[in-house]
Amino acid sequence: MEVRKELFGLHPTIGEGYNNLCLVYDRAGQREKALEYAKKGLEIKRIFVKQPSNIMLVSLLNVALFTHTIEDDSDKSLGYLDEAYQIRESLGLQHSLTGVIEDYRGDMLSHSKRWQEAAHSFSEAVHWYRVTEVSSRTIAEALHKWGVALKHLERFDEAHQRLTESYQISSDLMAEGHSKQKDGKNLDNTVGELDDLKRIRIEESRR
């Protein structure tokens, strides 16, 4: 990629090439390198992509995710997500990437223990995932995280509803034979959260 840049100068496709390298390094477990190339890809795209587009949006999502996981900088990551949301808003919010933006936002807000905002973001993620008909697996994971945020807010009835929905979807996937390892993990985590809610309710009833 660097040789191509030296020979032919900057070109829009170089940005996408850096983005692909970001994904390769991520799969290889080298997240520092993934962040490095995600930032390079975004820098190139900022030069050439002048109109709102999902091409820019995907790079912003990658940089936001890796900035959060590698640099542990939620505020900076949330800034990238705000920019991504503005792009998606200008293109029309009815798109699965709107759900992804809100899902990532919820993760970062949860990390900062900003549970009220996190719960709202996860609710928006579930809404847009359902509207745009993404996979049931993705919806189940977002419902689980929404339920956990509600539990931290002590909105236990709502938390139970969301976690039960997540449990049912994951159970159905496994029963239908469409399950993956993450479905079992999500199911186990959801059962754990439901058991914890049951314990909290028992303790409250004894007071």
PDB file of C-alpha atoms in Angstrom:
ATOM      1  CA  MET A   1       0.000   0.000   0.000  1.00  0.00           C
ATOM      2  CA  GLU A   2       2.825   2.395   0.872  1.00  0.00           C
ATOM      3  CA  VAL A   3       4.657   1.533  -2.370  1.00  0.00           C
ATOM      4  CA  ARG A   4       1.518   2.244  -4.373  1.00  0.00           C
ATOM      5  CA  LYS A   5       1.159   5.607  -2.670  1.00  0.00           C
ATOM      6  CA  GLU A   6       4.787   6.492  -3.489  1.00  0.00           C
ATOM      7  CA  LEU A   7       4.427   5.447  -7.129  1.00  0.00           C
ATOM      8  CA  PHE A   8       1.006   6.871  -7.946  1.00  0.00           C
ATOM      9  CA  GLY A   9       0.269   9.365  -5.194  1.00  0.00           C
ATOM     10  CA  LEU A  10      -2.883   9.533  -3.112  1.00  0.00           C
ATOM     11  CA  HIS A  11      -6.012   7.894  -4.532  1.00  0.00           C
ATOM     12  CA  PRO A  12      -9.470   7.169  -3.038  1.00  0.00           C
ATOM     13  CA  THR A  13      -8.940   3.404  -3.304  1.00  0.00           C
ATOM     14  CA  ILE A  14      -5.966   3.623  -0.947  1.00  0.00           C
ATOM     15  CA  GLY A  15      -8.354   4.563   1.853  1.00  0.00           C
ATOM     16  CA  GLU A  16     -10.375   1.406   1.290  1.00  0.00           C
ATOM     17  CA  GLY A  17      -7.163  -0.609   1.082  1.00  0.00           C
ATOM     18  CA  TYR A  18      -6.123   0.666   4.508  1.00  0.00           C
ATOM     19  CA  ASN A  19      -9.570  -0.231   5.806  1.00  0.00           C
ATOM     20  CA  ASN A  20      -9.146  -3.794   4.526  1.00  0.00           C
ATOM     21  CA  LEU A  21      -5.748  -4.007   6.244  1.00  0.00           C
ATOM     22  CA  CYS A  22      -7.444  -2.849   9.433  1.00  0.00           C
ATOM     23  CA  LEU A  23      -9.815  -5.825   9.234  1.00  0.00           C
ATOM     24  CA  VAL A  24      -6.978  -8.253   8.479  1.00  0.00           C
ATOM     25  CA  TYR A  25      -4.992  -7.138  11.522  1.00  0.00           C
ATOM     26  CA  ASP A  26      -8.133  -7.252  13.671  1.00  0.00           C
ATOM     27  CA  ARG A  27      -8.769 -10.890  12.703  1.00  0.00           C
ATOM     28  CA  ALA A  28      -5.118 -11.638  13.467  1.00  0.00           C
ATOM     29  CA  GLY A  29      -5.571 -10.190  16.948  1.00  0.00           C
ATOM     30  CA  GLN A  30      -3.236  -7.244  16.288  1.00  0.00           C
ATOM     31  CA  ARG A  31      -5.597  -4.469  17.295  1.00  0.00           C
ATOM     32  CA  GLU A  32      -2.936  -1.769  17.633  1.00  0.00           C
ATOM     33  CA  LYS A  33      -2.071  -2.258  13.957  1.00  0.00           C
ATOM     34  CA  ALA A  34      -5.780  -2.404  13.137  1.00  0.00           C
ATOM     35  CA  LEU A  35      -6.275   1.017  14.740  1.00  0.00           C
ATOM     36  CA  GLU A  36      -3.233   2.397  12.904  1.00  0.00           C
ATOM     37  CA  TYR A  37      -4.621   1.400   9.506  1.00  0.00           C
ATOM     38  CA  ALA A  38      -8.173   2.395  10.384  1.00  0.00           C
ATOM     39  CA  LYS A  39      -6.905   5.915  11.110  1.00  0.00           C
ATOM     40  CA  LYS A  40      -4.882   5.986   7.883  1.00  0.00           C
ATOM     41  CA  GLY A  41      -7.937   4.888   5.906  1.00  0.00           C
ATOM     42  CA  LEU A  42     -10.085   7.575   7.496  1.00  0.00           C
ATOM     43  CA  GLU A  43      -7.442  10.233   6.807  1.00  0.00           C
ATOM     44  CA  ILE A  44      -7.383   9.361   3.079  1.00  0.00           C
ATOM     45  CA  LYS A  45     -11.166   9.252   2.849  1.00  0.00           C
ATOM     46  CA  ARG A  46     -11.467  12.678   4.459  1.00  0.00           C
ATOM     47  CA  ILE A  47      -9.414  14.043   1.553  1.00  0.00           C
ATOM     48  CA  PHE A  48     -11.443  12.481  -1.248  1.00  0.00           C
ATOM     49  CA  VAL A  49     -14.940  11.743   0.089  1.00  0.00           C
ATOM     50  CA  LYS A  50     -16.690  15.106   0.154  1.00  0.00           C
ATOM     51  CA  GLN A  51     -20.309  13.915   0.156  1.00  0.00           C
ATOM     52  CA  PRO A  52     -21.988  11.878   2.928  1.00  0.00           C
ATOM     53  CA  SER A  53     -21.496   8.168   2.241  1.00  0.00           C
ATOM     54  CA  ASN A  54     -21.420   4.802   3.975  1.00  0.00           C
ATOM     55  CA  ILE A  55     -17.797   4.454   2.843  1.00  0.00           C
ATOM     56  CA  MET A  56     -16.803   7.240   5.237  1.00  0.00           C
ATOM     57  CA  LEU A  57     -19.216   5.990   7.876  1.00  0.00           C
ATOM     58  CA  VAL A  58     -17.661   2.503   8.025  1.00  0.00           C
ATOM     59  CA  SER A  59     -14.192   3.997   8.530  1.00  0.00           C
ATOM     60  CA  LEU A  60     -15.524   6.159  11.355  1.00  0.00           C
ATOM     61  CA  LEU A  61     -17.050   3.077  12.992  1.00  0.00           C
ATOM     62  CA  ASN A  62     -13.751   1.200  12.781  1.00  0.00           C
ATOM     63  CA  VAL A  63     -11.761   4.077  14.247  1.00  0.00           C
ATOM     64  CA  ALA A  64     -14.353   4.551  17.010  1.00  0.00           C
ATOM     65  CA  LEU A  65     -14.288   0.852  17.935  1.00  0.00           C
ATOM     66  CA  PHE A  66     -10.505   0.498  18.033  1.00  0.00           C
ATOM     67  CA  THR A  67      -9.973   3.847  19.754  1.00  0.00           C
ATOM     68  CA  HIS A  68     -12.294   2.587  22.471  1.00  0.00           C
ATOM     69  CA  THR A  69     -10.686  -0.846  22.847  1.00  0.00           C
ATOM     70  CA  ILE A  70      -7.023   0.145  22.388  1.00  0.00           C
ATOM     71  CA  GLU A  71      -6.783   3.694  23.731  1.00  0.00           C
ATOM     72  CA  ASP A  72      -9.668   3.344  26.217  1.00  0.00           C
ATOM     73  CA  ASP A  73     -10.879   6.790  25.187  1.00  0.00           C
ATOM     74  CA  SER A  74     -14.672   6.678  25.215  1.00  0.00           C
ATOM     75  CA  ASP A  75     -15.118  10.415  24.693  1.00  0.00           C
ATOM     76  CA  LYS A  76     -13.020  10.440  21.526  1.00  0.00           C
ATOM     77  CA  SER A  77     -14.786   7.308  20.292  1.00  0.00           C
ATOM     78  CA  LEU A  78     -18.193   8.837  20.936  1.00  0.00           C
ATOM     79  CA  GLY A  79     -17.110  11.848  18.869  1.00  0.00           C
ATOM     80  CA  TYR A  80     -16.428   9.575  15.893  1.00  0.00           C
ATOM     81  CA  LEU A  81     -19.833   7.944  16.395  1.00  0.00           C
ATOM     82  CA  ASP A  82     -21.548  11.339  16.484  1.00  0.00           C
ATOM     83  CA  GLU A  83     -19.931  12.151  13.143  1.00  0.00           C
ATOM     84  CA  ALA A  84     -21.019   8.775  11.755  1.00  0.00           C
ATOM     85  CA  TYR A  85     -24.589   9.388  12.951  1.00  0.00           C
ATOM     86  CA  GLN A  86     -24.705  12.769  11.254  1.00  0.00           C
ATOM     87  CA  ILE A  87     -23.645  11.156   7.979  1.00  0.00           C
ATOM     88  CA  ARG A  88     -26.268   8.431   8.303  1.00  0.00           C
ATOM     89  CA  GLU A  89     -28.903  11.021   9.247  1.00  0.00           C
ATOM     90  CA  SER A  90     -28.182  12.988   6.075  1.00  0.00           C
ATOM     91  CA  LEU A  91     -28.555   9.774   4.038  1.00  0.00           C
ATOM     92  CA  GLY A  92     -31.642   8.580   5.899  1.00  0.00           C
ATOM     93  CA  LEU A  93     -31.705   6.803   9.244  1.00  0.00           C
ATOM     94  CA  GLN A  94     -33.560   3.707   8.036  1.00  0.00           C
ATOM     95  CA  HIS A  95     -30.445   1.604   7.571  1.00  0.00           C
ATOM     96  CA  SER A  96     -28.808  -1.203   9.554  1.00  0.00           C
ATOM     97  CA  LEU A  97     -25.734   0.974  10.143  1.00  0.00           C
ATOM     98  CA  THR A  98     -27.868   3.280  12.296  1.00  0.00           C
ATOM     99  CA  GLY A  99     -28.371   0.304  14.584  1.00  0.00           C
ATOM    100  CA  VAL A 100     -24.641  -0.418  14.574  1.00  0.00           C
ATOM    101  CA  ILE A 101     -23.839   3.186  15.517  1.00  0.00           C
ATOM    102  CA  GLU A 102     -26.285   3.090  18.441  1.00  0.00           C
ATOM    103  CA  ASP A 103     -25.031  -0.356  19.506  1.00  0.00           C
ATOM    104  CA  TYR A 104     -21.417   0.841  19.594  1.00  0.00           C
ATOM    105  CA  ARG A 105     -22.512   4.009  21.398  1.00  0.00           C
ATOM    106  CA  GLY A 106     -24.285   1.896  24.021  1.00  0.00           C
ATOM    107  CA  ASP A 107     -21.149  -0.202  24.547  1.00  0.00           C
ATOM    108  CA  MET A 108     -19.002   2.871  25.122  1.00  0.00           C
ATOM    109  CA  LEU A 109     -21.526   4.543  27.423  1.00  0.00           C
ATOM    110  CA  SER A 110     -21.816   1.306  29.419  1.00  0.00           C
ATOM    111  CA  HIS A 111     -18.038   1.211  29.775  1.00  0.00           C
ATOM    112  CA  SER A 112     -18.252   4.698  31.326  1.00  0.00           C
ATOM    113  CA  LYS A 113     -21.195   3.552  33.497  1.00  0.00           C
ATOM    114  CA  ARG A 114     -23.480   6.117  31.881  1.00  0.00           C
ATOM    115  CA  TRP A 115     -26.347   3.669  32.141  1.00  0.00           C
ATOM    116  CA  GLN A 116     -29.257   5.999  31.326  1.00  0.00           C
ATOM    117  CA  GLU A 117     -27.700   7.029  28.023  1.00  0.00           C
ATOM    118  CA  ALA A 118     -26.555   3.472  27.336  1.00  0.00           C
ATOM    119  CA  ALA A 119     -30.069   2.107  27.814  1.00  0.00           C
ATOM    120  CA  HIS A 120     -31.415   4.676  25.363  1.00  0.00           C
ATOM    121  CA  SER A 121     -28.760   3.826  22.768  1.00  0.00           C
ATOM    122  CA  PHE A 122     -29.401   0.087  23.042  1.00  0.00           C
ATOM    123  CA  SER A 123     -33.149   0.696  22.700  1.00  0.00           C
ATOM    124  CA  GLU A 124     -32.467   2.676  19.519  1.00  0.00           C
ATOM    125  CA  ALA A 125     -30.155  -0.084  18.252  1.00  0.00           C
ATOM    126  CA  VAL A 126     -32.861  -2.715  18.757  1.00  0.00           C
ATOM    127  CA  HIS A 127     -35.408  -0.485  17.030  1.00  0.00           C
ATOM    128  CA  TRP A 128     -33.278   0.069  13.931  1.00  0.00           C
ATOM    129  CA  TYR A 129     -32.132  -3.550  13.814  1.00  0.00           C
ATOM    130  CA  ARG A 130     -35.761  -4.659  13.778  1.00  0.00           C
ATOM    131  CA  VAL A 131     -36.855  -2.050  11.230  1.00  0.00           C
ATOM    132  CA  THR A 132     -34.040  -3.013   8.866  1.00  0.00           C
ATOM    133  CA  GLU A 133     -34.467  -6.764   9.528  1.00  0.00           C
ATOM    134  CA  VAL A 134     -30.939  -7.631  10.596  1.00  0.00           C
ATOM    135  CA  SER A 135     -30.155 -11.093  11.979  1.00  0.00           C
ATOM    136  CA  SER A 136     -31.998 -12.339  15.056  1.00  0.00           C
ATOM    137  CA  ARG A 137     -28.614 -13.017  16.633  1.00  0.00           C
ATOM    138  CA  THR A 138     -27.661  -9.331  16.475  1.00  0.00           C
ATOM    139  CA  ILE A 139     -31.023  -8.318  17.972  1.00  0.00           C
ATOM    140  CA  ALA A 140     -30.624 -10.833  20.809  1.00  0.00           C
ATOM    141  CA  GLU A 141     -27.203  -9.445  21.721  1.00  0.00           C
ATOM    142  CA  ALA A 142     -28.479  -5.852  21.727  1.00  0.00           C
ATOM    143  CA  LEU A 143     -31.506  -6.829  23.839  1.00  0.00           C
ATOM    144  CA  HIS A 144     -29.183  -8.471  26.353  1.00  0.00           C
ATOM    145  CA  LYS A 145     -27.056  -5.340  26.681  1.00  0.00           C
ATOM    146  CA  TRP A 146     -30.183  -3.176  26.946  1.00  0.00           C
ATOM    147  CA  GLY A 147     -31.444  -5.399  29.760  1.00  0.00           C
ATOM    148  CA  VAL A 148     -28.134  -5.140  31.624  1.00  0.00           C
ATOM    149  CA  ALA A 149     -28.211  -1.327  31.383  1.00  0.00           C
ATOM    150  CA  LEU A 150     -31.786  -1.292  32.721  1.00  0.00           C
ATOM    151  CA  LYS A 151     -30.754  -3.546  35.600  1.00  0.00           C
ATOM    152  CA  HIS A 152     -28.058  -1.056  36.589  1.00  0.00           C
ATOM    153  CA  LEU A 153     -30.756   1.626  36.577  1.00  0.00           C
ATOM    154  CA  GLU A 154     -32.828  -0.600  38.910  1.00  0.00           C
ATOM    155  CA  ARG A 155     -35.621  -0.732  36.349  1.00  0.00           C
ATOM    156  CA  PHE A 156     -35.968  -4.416  37.083  1.00  0.00           C
ATOM    157  CA  ASP A 157     -39.292  -5.187  35.381  1.00  0.00           C
ATOM    158  CA  GLU A 158     -38.112  -3.650  32.097  1.00  0.00           C
ATOM    159  CA  ALA A 159     -34.758  -5.386  32.436  1.00  0.00           C
ATOM    160  CA  HIS A 160     -36.507  -8.725  32.898  1.00  0.00           C
ATOM    161  CA  GLN A 161     -38.590  -8.145  29.760  1.00  0.00           C
ATOM    162  CA  ARG A 162     -35.581  -7.316  27.589  1.00  0.00           C
ATOM    163  CA  LEU A 163     -33.482 -10.191  28.939  1.00  0.00           C
ATOM    164  CA  THR A 164     -36.366 -12.618  28.476  1.00  0.00           C
ATOM    165  CA  GLU A 165     -36.717 -11.505  24.859  1.00  0.00           C
ATOM    166  CA  SER A 166     -32.985 -12.046  24.328  1.00  0.00           C
ATOM    167  CA  TYR A 167     -33.176 -15.473  25.957  1.00  0.00           C
ATOM    168  CA  GLN A 168     -36.091 -16.528  23.762  1.00  0.00           C
ATOM    169  CA  ILE A 169     -34.390 -15.483  20.520  1.00  0.00           C
ATOM    170  CA  SER A 170     -31.149 -17.265  21.422  1.00  0.00           C
ATOM    171  CA  SER A 171     -33.084 -20.368  22.499  1.00  0.00           C
ATOM    172  CA  ASP A 172     -34.997 -20.395  19.203  1.00  0.00           C
ATOM    173  CA  LEU A 173     -31.772 -20.105  17.205  1.00  0.00           C
ATOM    174  CA  MET A 174     -30.292 -23.076  19.021  1.00  0.00           C
ATOM    175  CA  ALA A 175     -33.494 -25.121  18.680  1.00  0.00           C
ATOM    176  CA  GLU A 176     -33.614 -24.414  14.939  1.00  0.00           C
ATOM    177  CA  GLY A 177     -30.047 -25.599  14.498  1.00  0.00           C
ATOM    178  CA  HIS A 178     -28.852 -22.181  13.303  1.00  0.00           C
ATOM    179  CA  SER A 179     -26.801 -21.499  16.394  1.00  0.00           C
ATOM    180  CA  LYS A 180     -23.191 -20.469  16.644  1.00  0.00           C
ATOM    181  CA  GLN A 181     -20.885 -20.524  19.644  1.00  0.00           C
ATOM    182  CA  LYS A 182     -21.806 -16.922  20.485  1.00  0.00           C
ATOM    183  CA  ASP A 183     -25.500 -17.906  20.762  1.00  0.00           C
ATOM    184  CA  GLY A 184     -24.670 -20.313  23.560  1.00  0.00           C
ATOM    185  CA  LYS A 185     -22.523 -17.674  25.248  1.00  0.00           C
ATOM    186  CA  ASN A 186     -25.283 -15.056  24.943  1.00  0.00           C
ATOM    187  CA  LEU A 187     -27.785 -17.583  26.311  1.00  0.00           C
ATOM    188  CA  ASP A 188     -25.568 -18.402  29.300  1.00  0.00           C
ATOM    189  CA  ASN A 189     -24.951 -14.715  30.022  1.00  0.00           C
ATOM    190  CA  THR A 190     -28.656 -13.934  29.778  1.00  0.00           C
ATOM    191  CA  VAL A 191     -29.568 -16.792  32.117  1.00  0.00           C
ATOM    192  CA  GLY A 192     -27.013 -15.415  34.579  1.00  0.00           C
ATOM    193  CA  GLU A 193     -28.554 -11.945  34.421  1.00  0.00           C
ATOM    194  CA  LEU A 194     -32.092 -13.343  34.854  1.00  0.00           C
ATOM    195  CA  ASP A 195     -30.949 -15.363  37.870  1.00  0.00           C
ATOM    196  CA  ASP A 196     -29.412 -12.214  39.330  1.00  0.00           C
ATOM    197  CA  LEU A 197     -32.679 -10.326  38.827  1.00  0.00           C
ATOM    198  CA  LYS A 198     -34.541 -13.146  40.572  1.00  0.00           C
ATOM    199  CA  ARG A 199     -32.133 -12.895  43.512  1.00  0.00           C
ATOM    200  CA  ILE A 200     -32.616  -9.102  43.702  1.00  0.00           C
ATOM    201  CA  ARG A 201     -36.404  -9.469  43.703  1.00  0.00           C
ATOM    202  CA  ILE A 202     -36.283 -12.079  46.480  1.00  0.00           C
ATOM    203  CA  GLU A 203     -34.093  -9.798  48.574  1.00  0.00           C
ATOM    204  CA  GLU A 204     -36.446  -6.869  47.987  1.00  0.00           C
ATOM    205  CA  SER A 205     -39.471  -8.939  49.019  1.00  0.00           C
ATOM    206  CA  ARG A 206     -37.798  -9.757  52.351  1.00  0.00           C
ATOM    207  CA  ARG A 207     -37.214  -6.129  53.295  1.00  0.00           C
TER     208      ARG A 207
END
